Tab-separated table of C-alpha atoms and ligand atoms in Angstrom:
chain	number	residue	atom	x	y	z
A	254	MET	CA	22.913	31.759	-67.213
A	255	PHE	CA	24.884	29.252	-65.861
A	256	LEU	CA	22.928	26.685	-66.609
A	257	GLN	CA	19.717	26.066	-68.242
A	258	THR	CA	17.298	23.466	-69.789
A	259	GLN	CA	14.707	24.823	-72.045
A	260	GLY	CA	12.108	22.658	-72.277
A	261	ILE	CA	13.568	19.627	-72.277
A	262	THR	CA	12.208	15.847	-72.544
A	263	LYS	CA	12.649	12.312	-72.594
A	264	GLU	CA	10.181	10.066	-73.078
A	265	PHE	CA	11.079	5.640	-72.988
A	266	GLY	CA	8.406	4.823	-75.334
A	267	LYS	CA	4.752	6.249	-74.451
A	268	LEU	CA	6.092	7.606	-70.727
A	269	ARG	CA	6.937	11.284	-70.457
A	270	ALA	CA	9.458	10.797	-67.716
A	271	VAL	CA	10.417	14.039	-68.213
A	272	ASN	CA	7.522	16.531	-69.331
A	273	GLU	CA	9.011	20.231	-71.844
A	274	VAL	CA	10.877	21.184	-67.829
A	275	SER	CA	12.606	24.711	-68.199
A	276	LEU	CA	15.210	24.951	-65.051
A	277	ALA	CA	17.789	27.969	-64.260
A	278	ILE	CA	20.978	26.603	-62.224
A	279	ILE	CA	22.700	29.848	-60.605
A	280	LYS	CA	25.743	29.403	-60.825
A	281	GLY	CA	27.627	28.350	-57.377
A	282	ASP	CA	23.964	27.609	-56.061
A	283	ILE	CA	23.551	24.298	-53.873
A	284	HIS	CA	20.366	23.340	-56.084
A	285	ALA	CA	18.586	19.960	-54.936
A	286	ILE	CA	15.844	18.613	-57.476
A	287	ILE	CA	13.288	16.325	-55.062
A	288	GLY	CA	9.986	15.325	-56.137
A	289	PRO	CA	8.599	11.384	-54.850
A	290	ASN	CA	10.061	8.039	-56.869
A	291	GLY	CA	9.409	7.773	-60.500
A	292	ALA	CA	9.010	11.583	-60.755
A	293	GLY	CA	12.224	11.939	-63.213
A	294	LYS	CA	15.231	13.185	-60.942
A	295	SER	CA	17.631	10.971	-61.999
A	296	THR	CA	16.062	11.388	-66.027
A	297	LEU	CA	16.837	14.956	-66.004
A	298	PHE	CA	20.125	14.472	-64.432
A	299	ASN	CA	20.899	12.120	-66.933
A	300	LEU	CA	19.858	14.716	-69.678
A	301	ILE	CA	21.768	17.146	-68.223
A	302	THR	CA	25.315	15.491	-68.072
A	303	GLY	CA	24.977	13.402	-71.186
A	304	TYR	CA	24.255	9.940	-69.984
A	305	HIS	CA	20.535	10.171	-71.790
A	306	ARG	CA	19.647	11.649	-74.951
A	307	SER	CA	16.160	14.047	-74.977
A	308	THR	CA	13.157	13.948	-77.205
A	309	SER	CA	12.608	17.056	-77.073
A	310	GLY	CA	14.394	20.684	-75.697
A	311	LYS	CA	17.669	21.703	-75.195
A	312	VAL	CA	20.350	21.648	-72.569
A	313	LEU	CA	22.182	25.126	-72.581
A	314	PHE	CA	26.029	25.622	-70.709
A	315	LYS	CA	27.300	29.231	-69.620
A	316	GLY	CA	24.572	29.966	-73.042
A	317	GLU	CA	26.156	27.332	-75.222
A	318	GLU	CA	24.067	24.542	-76.582
A	319	ILE	CA	25.263	21.241	-75.456
A	320	THR	CA	21.632	19.226	-75.538
A	321	HIS	CA	24.059	17.492	-78.069
A	322	LEU	CA	27.137	16.400	-76.905
A	323	PRO	CA	27.892	13.563	-75.393
A	324	ALA	CA	28.333	12.571	-71.355
A	325	TYR	CA	32.598	12.608	-71.987
A	326	THR	CA	31.999	16.799	-73.651
A	327	ARG	CA	30.350	18.103	-70.904
A	328	CYS	CA	32.405	16.767	-68.451
A	329	LYS	CA	35.566	18.361	-70.005
A	330	LEU	CA	33.691	21.844	-70.823
A	331	GLY	CA	32.587	21.091	-66.704
A	332	VAL	CA	29.107	19.576	-66.207
A	333	THR	CA	29.895	16.086	-64.310
A	334	ARG	CA	28.498	13.542	-62.573
A	335	SER	CA	30.397	11.741	-59.255
A	336	PHE	CA	31.447	8.443	-61.086
A	337	GLN	CA	30.371	5.083	-59.923
A	338	ILE	CA	34.098	4.188	-57.685
A	339	THR	CA	33.570	0.244	-57.713
A	340	SER	CA	32.325	0.252	-61.351
A	341	ILE	CA	35.842	2.309	-62.204
A	342	TYR	CA	39.180	1.927	-60.288
A	343	PRO	CA	38.231	-1.232	-57.517
A	344	LYS	CA	42.152	-1.891	-57.748
A	345	LEU	CA	43.612	1.119	-57.503
A	346	THR	CA	44.301	2.679	-54.121
A	347	VAL	CA	42.494	5.614	-53.168
A	348	TYR	CA	45.408	7.787	-54.424
A	349	GLU	CA	46.234	6.310	-57.309
A	350	SER	CA	42.392	6.672	-58.107
A	351	VAL	CA	42.234	9.906	-57.848
A	352	LEU	CA	45.856	10.852	-59.548
A	353	MET	CA	44.048	9.292	-62.674
A	354	ALA	CA	40.557	10.820	-62.806
A	355	LEU	CA	43.133	13.630	-63.036
A	356	LEU	CA	45.496	12.415	-65.399
A	357	SER	CA	42.488	11.337	-67.889
A	358	HIS	CA	40.983	15.061	-67.590
A	359	ARG	CA	44.219	16.734	-68.462
A	360	LYS	CA	45.026	13.771	-70.969
A	361	GLU	CA	49.070	14.390	-70.153
A	362	THR	CA	50.738	11.611	-71.930
A	363	PHE	CA	52.535	9.590	-68.839
A	364	ASN	CA	54.394	7.943	-67.680
A	365	PHE	CA	51.692	6.832	-64.829
A	366	PHE	CA	54.172	5.282	-61.952
A	367	THR	CA	57.260	7.490	-62.426
A	368	SER	CA	57.100	11.290	-63.769
A	369	ALA	CA	53.329	12.145	-63.837
A	370	LYS	CA	52.937	10.977	-60.012
A	371	LYS	CA	55.493	13.679	-59.237
A	372	PHE	CA	53.411	16.278	-61.332
A	373	PHE	CA	50.060	16.231	-60.011
A	374	LYS	CA	51.150	15.348	-55.865
A	375	GLU	CA	50.071	17.907	-54.749
A	376	GLU	CA	46.579	18.382	-56.429
A	377	VAL	CA	46.182	14.978	-55.681
A	378	TRP	CA	47.151	15.504	-52.336
A	379	ARG	CA	44.618	18.707	-51.593
A	380	ILE	CA	41.441	16.416	-53.127
A	381	LEU	CA	41.977	13.972	-50.656
A	382	GLU	CA	42.496	16.170	-47.682
A	383	ASP	CA	39.384	18.620	-48.999
A	384	VAL	CA	37.178	15.110	-48.882
A	385	GLY	CA	39.236	13.911	-46.030
A	386	LEU	CA	40.767	10.684	-47.076
A	387	ALA	CA	44.024	11.261	-47.235
A	388	ASP	CA	44.858	8.731	-43.928
A	389	GLN	CA	44.145	5.990	-46.233
A	390	ALA	CA	45.435	7.092	-49.604
A	391	ASN	CA	47.296	3.904	-49.696
A	392	ILE	CA	44.590	1.751	-49.592
A	393	LEU	CA	42.896	-0.097	-52.024
A	394	GLY	CA	39.165	1.477	-53.466
A	395	ASP	CA	37.804	-2.120	-52.501
A	396	SER	CA	38.441	-1.673	-49.187
A	397	ILE	CA	37.373	1.373	-47.594
A	398	SER	CA	34.172	1.878	-46.001
A	399	HIS	CA	30.861	2.593	-48.061
A	400	GLY	CA	31.168	5.936	-47.011
A	401	ASP	CA	34.477	6.206	-48.114
A	402	LYS	CA	33.508	4.835	-51.009
A	403	LYS	CA	31.055	7.977	-51.384
A	404	ARG	CA	33.867	9.752	-50.527
A	405	LEU	CA	36.338	8.930	-53.136
A	406	GLU	CA	33.544	9.275	-55.898
A	407	LEU	CA	33.458	12.933	-54.921
A	408	ALA	CA	37.305	13.052	-55.171
A	409	ILE	CA	37.295	11.563	-58.286
A	410	THR	CA	35.053	13.653	-59.983
A	411	LEU	CA	36.851	17.037	-58.445
A	412	GLY	CA	40.060	15.460	-60.223
A	413	THR	CA	37.508	16.476	-63.356
A	414	GLU	CA	37.916	19.464	-62.390
A	415	PRO	CA	33.480	20.419	-61.974
A	416	GLU	CA	32.290	23.688	-62.671
A	417	LEU	CA	28.682	21.491	-62.484
A	418	LEU	CA	28.332	18.949	-60.313
A	419	CYS	CA	25.427	16.390	-60.366
A	420	LEU	CA	24.984	14.635	-57.659
A	421	ASP	CA	22.247	11.606	-57.604
A	422	GLU	CA	21.017	10.754	-54.003
A	423	PRO	CA	24.758	10.926	-53.010
A	424	THR	CA	24.113	10.212	-49.319
A	425	CYS	CA	22.485	6.920	-50.668
A	426	GLY	CA	22.473	4.329	-48.309
A	427	MET	CA	24.001	6.105	-45.544
A	428	SER	CA	24.335	6.782	-41.808
A	429	THR	CA	22.786	9.857	-40.210
A	430	GLU	CA	26.459	10.606	-39.221
A	431	GLU	CA	27.863	9.966	-42.722
A	432	THR	CA	25.051	12.559	-44.706
A	433	ASP	CA	25.987	15.321	-42.508
A	434	ASN	CA	29.611	14.762	-43.127
A	435	ILE	CA	28.742	14.447	-46.841
A	436	MET	CA	26.187	17.216	-47.217
A	437	SER	CA	28.972	19.733	-45.182
A	438	LEU	CA	31.676	18.201	-47.592
A	439	ILE	CA	28.993	19.175	-50.427
A	440	ASN	CA	28.490	23.051	-48.365
A	441	LYS	CA	32.619	23.092	-48.240
A	442	LEU	CA	33.574	22.027	-52.145
A	443	SER	CA	30.802	24.675	-53.179
A	444	THR	CA	31.894	27.859	-50.896
A	445	GLU	CA	36.054	26.573	-51.184
A	446	ARG	CA	35.797	25.539	-55.209
A	447	GLY	CA	33.054	27.539	-56.214
A	448	ILE	CA	32.139	24.471	-57.464
A	449	THR	CA	27.554	24.813	-58.177
A	450	ILE	CA	26.329	21.866	-57.150
A	451	LEU	CA	23.144	20.459	-57.828
A	452	PHE	CA	22.157	17.511	-56.679
A	453	THR	CA	19.214	14.990	-55.560
A	454	GLU	CA	17.926	14.142	-51.842
A	455	HIS	CA	15.505	12.484	-50.208
A	456	ASP	CA	15.946	13.218	-46.924
A	457	MET	CA	13.481	16.461	-46.620
A	458	SER	CA	15.913	17.896	-43.182
A	459	VAL	CA	18.953	17.778	-45.362
A	460	VAL	CA	17.985	19.056	-48.476
A	461	PHE	CA	15.846	22.594	-46.660
A	462	GLY	CA	19.020	21.993	-44.731
A	463	ILE	CA	21.121	22.787	-46.972
A	464	ALA	CA	19.866	23.900	-50.345
A	465	LYS	CA	20.031	27.048	-51.524
A	466	ARG	CA	17.342	26.826	-54.138
A	467	ILE	CA	14.886	23.731	-54.612
A	468	SER	CA	12.627	22.605	-57.786
A	469	VAL	CA	10.160	20.076	-57.601
A	470	LEU	CA	8.928	17.358	-59.990
A	471	HIS	CA	6.156	15.622	-59.600
A	472	GLN	CA	5.232	12.832	-62.770
A	473	GLY	CA	7.838	14.097	-65.016
A	474	THR	CA	6.745	17.352	-64.457
A	475	LEU	CA	8.452	20.999	-62.880
A	476	ILE	CA	5.658	22.274	-60.026
A	477	ALA	CA	7.891	24.255	-58.197
A	478	ASP	CA	11.172	26.251	-58.472
A	479	GLY	CA	12.485	28.729	-56.104
A	480	LYS	CA	13.932	29.571	-52.512
A	481	PRO	CA	13.471	26.379	-50.030
A	482	GLU	CA	11.031	29.227	-48.194
A	483	GLU	CA	8.957	29.336	-51.305
A	484	VAL	CA	8.847	25.763	-52.253
A	485	ARG	CA	7.837	25.073	-48.526
A	486	ALA	CA	4.522	27.398	-49.093
A	487	ASN	CA	3.605	26.251	-51.581
A	488	GLU	CA	0.069	24.091	-51.832
A	489	GLU	CA	0.850	22.213	-54.847
A	490	VAL	CA	4.101	20.717	-53.278
A	491	GLN	CA	2.679	20.034	-49.851
A	492	LYS	CA	-0.327	18.265	-51.383
A	493	VAL	CA	1.705	15.370	-54.234
A	494	TYR	CA	5.532	15.763	-52.192
A	495	LEU	CA	5.779	17.242	-48.573
A	496	GLY	CA	2.813	16.072	-46.687
A	497	GLY	CA	2.764	12.891	-48.777
A	498	THR	CA	4.654	9.710	-47.943
A	499	SER	CA	7.498	8.647	-50.908
B	61	LIG	P1	13.727	9.753	-60.328
B	61	LIG	O1	14.628	9.145	-60.145
B	61	LIG	O2	12.640	10.666	-59.920
B	61	LIG	O3	13.063	8.309	-59.066
B	61	LIG	P2	14.098	7.926	-62.767
B	61	LIG	O4	13.851	9.348	-63.059
B	61	LIG	O5	14.595	7.052	-62.589
B	61	LIG	O6	12.841	8.505	-61.115
B	61	LIG	O7	12.675	7.639	-63.448
B	61	LIG	C1	11.369	8.477	-64.249
B	61	LIG	C2	10.406	7.778	-64.545
B	61	LIG	O8	11.154	6.646	-65.952
B	61	LIG	C3	9.661	6.376	-64.093
B	61	LIG	O9	8.483	6.124	-63.940
B	61	LIG	C4	11.217	5.544	-64.736
B	61	LIG	O10	10.046	3.352	-64.388
B	61	LIG	C5	11.427	4.957	-65.801
B	61	LIG	N1	12.300	5.211	-66.498
B	61	LIG	C6	13.727	6.193	-66.415
B	61	LIG	N2	14.751	5.101	-66.676
B	61	LIG	C7	14.527	4.375	-67.650
B	61	LIG	C8	14.382	3.335	-68.946
B	61	LIG	N3	16.126	3.850	-68.816
B	61	LIG	N4	13.506	3.027	-69.719
B	61	LIG	C9	12.325	3.085	-69.647
B	61	LIG	N5	11.569	3.457	-67.712
B	61	LIG	C10	12.655	4.370	-67.528
B	62	LIG	MG1	16.236	8.227	-59.308
């Protein structure tokens, strides 16, 4: 199995934000986690990527337990989430930001603005072209549009050569058009680079339009898990989520 959680649980004081969730993510899938606000989606992501320590339970990646590994080590292994560009490289250009991600991932010793720049040039351009930012390569990360910042986040994440890419509400704050663009980009990354995608998204038309598998959380508990048509037909899901407001 590619990625698995076994009875993963996270408590914040008395609140059980994630309750014994056992989940399997298949290599190459586009897998959505859905559920109302406060269902535990972000917490589950943090447990998978290593930004939270679990109260109990396990996370396994390609058969190896990674439960106690820090986020940085998981990222090296290929379990990555998107980074907040706004807090990382606002004063670098789009090009430099992606280059920086590649360099720090590959741990090269480098003279940043000379030899390394040439060495990684091809890969940076490939990433920028993939995410549609090639024409903005020389613009500061600070100065691009919100939608393009999301693309840059993805580009930086690609610089870490992910195998499993976790995207927590990647279309947050986007217009319908930007949402469509980013989702087709995610689809492309999955098919062309073979990256497995785990994502959360509140817009059900987006989820059902792209996900190959959907897991539903409700108050920290996994209440349904399966193909989109199975999840859509699930009565409990309809009761607590799809039919409700959220
Ligand atoms: P979702 O992403 O599905 O909206 P979250 O995982 O963010 O849900 O939150 C699940 C529950 O855990 C919520 O009740 C939230 O208030 C609580 N929670 C999340 N993070 C923390 C934290 N760091 N400390 C305390 N409670 C938290
Ligand atoms: Mg969340």
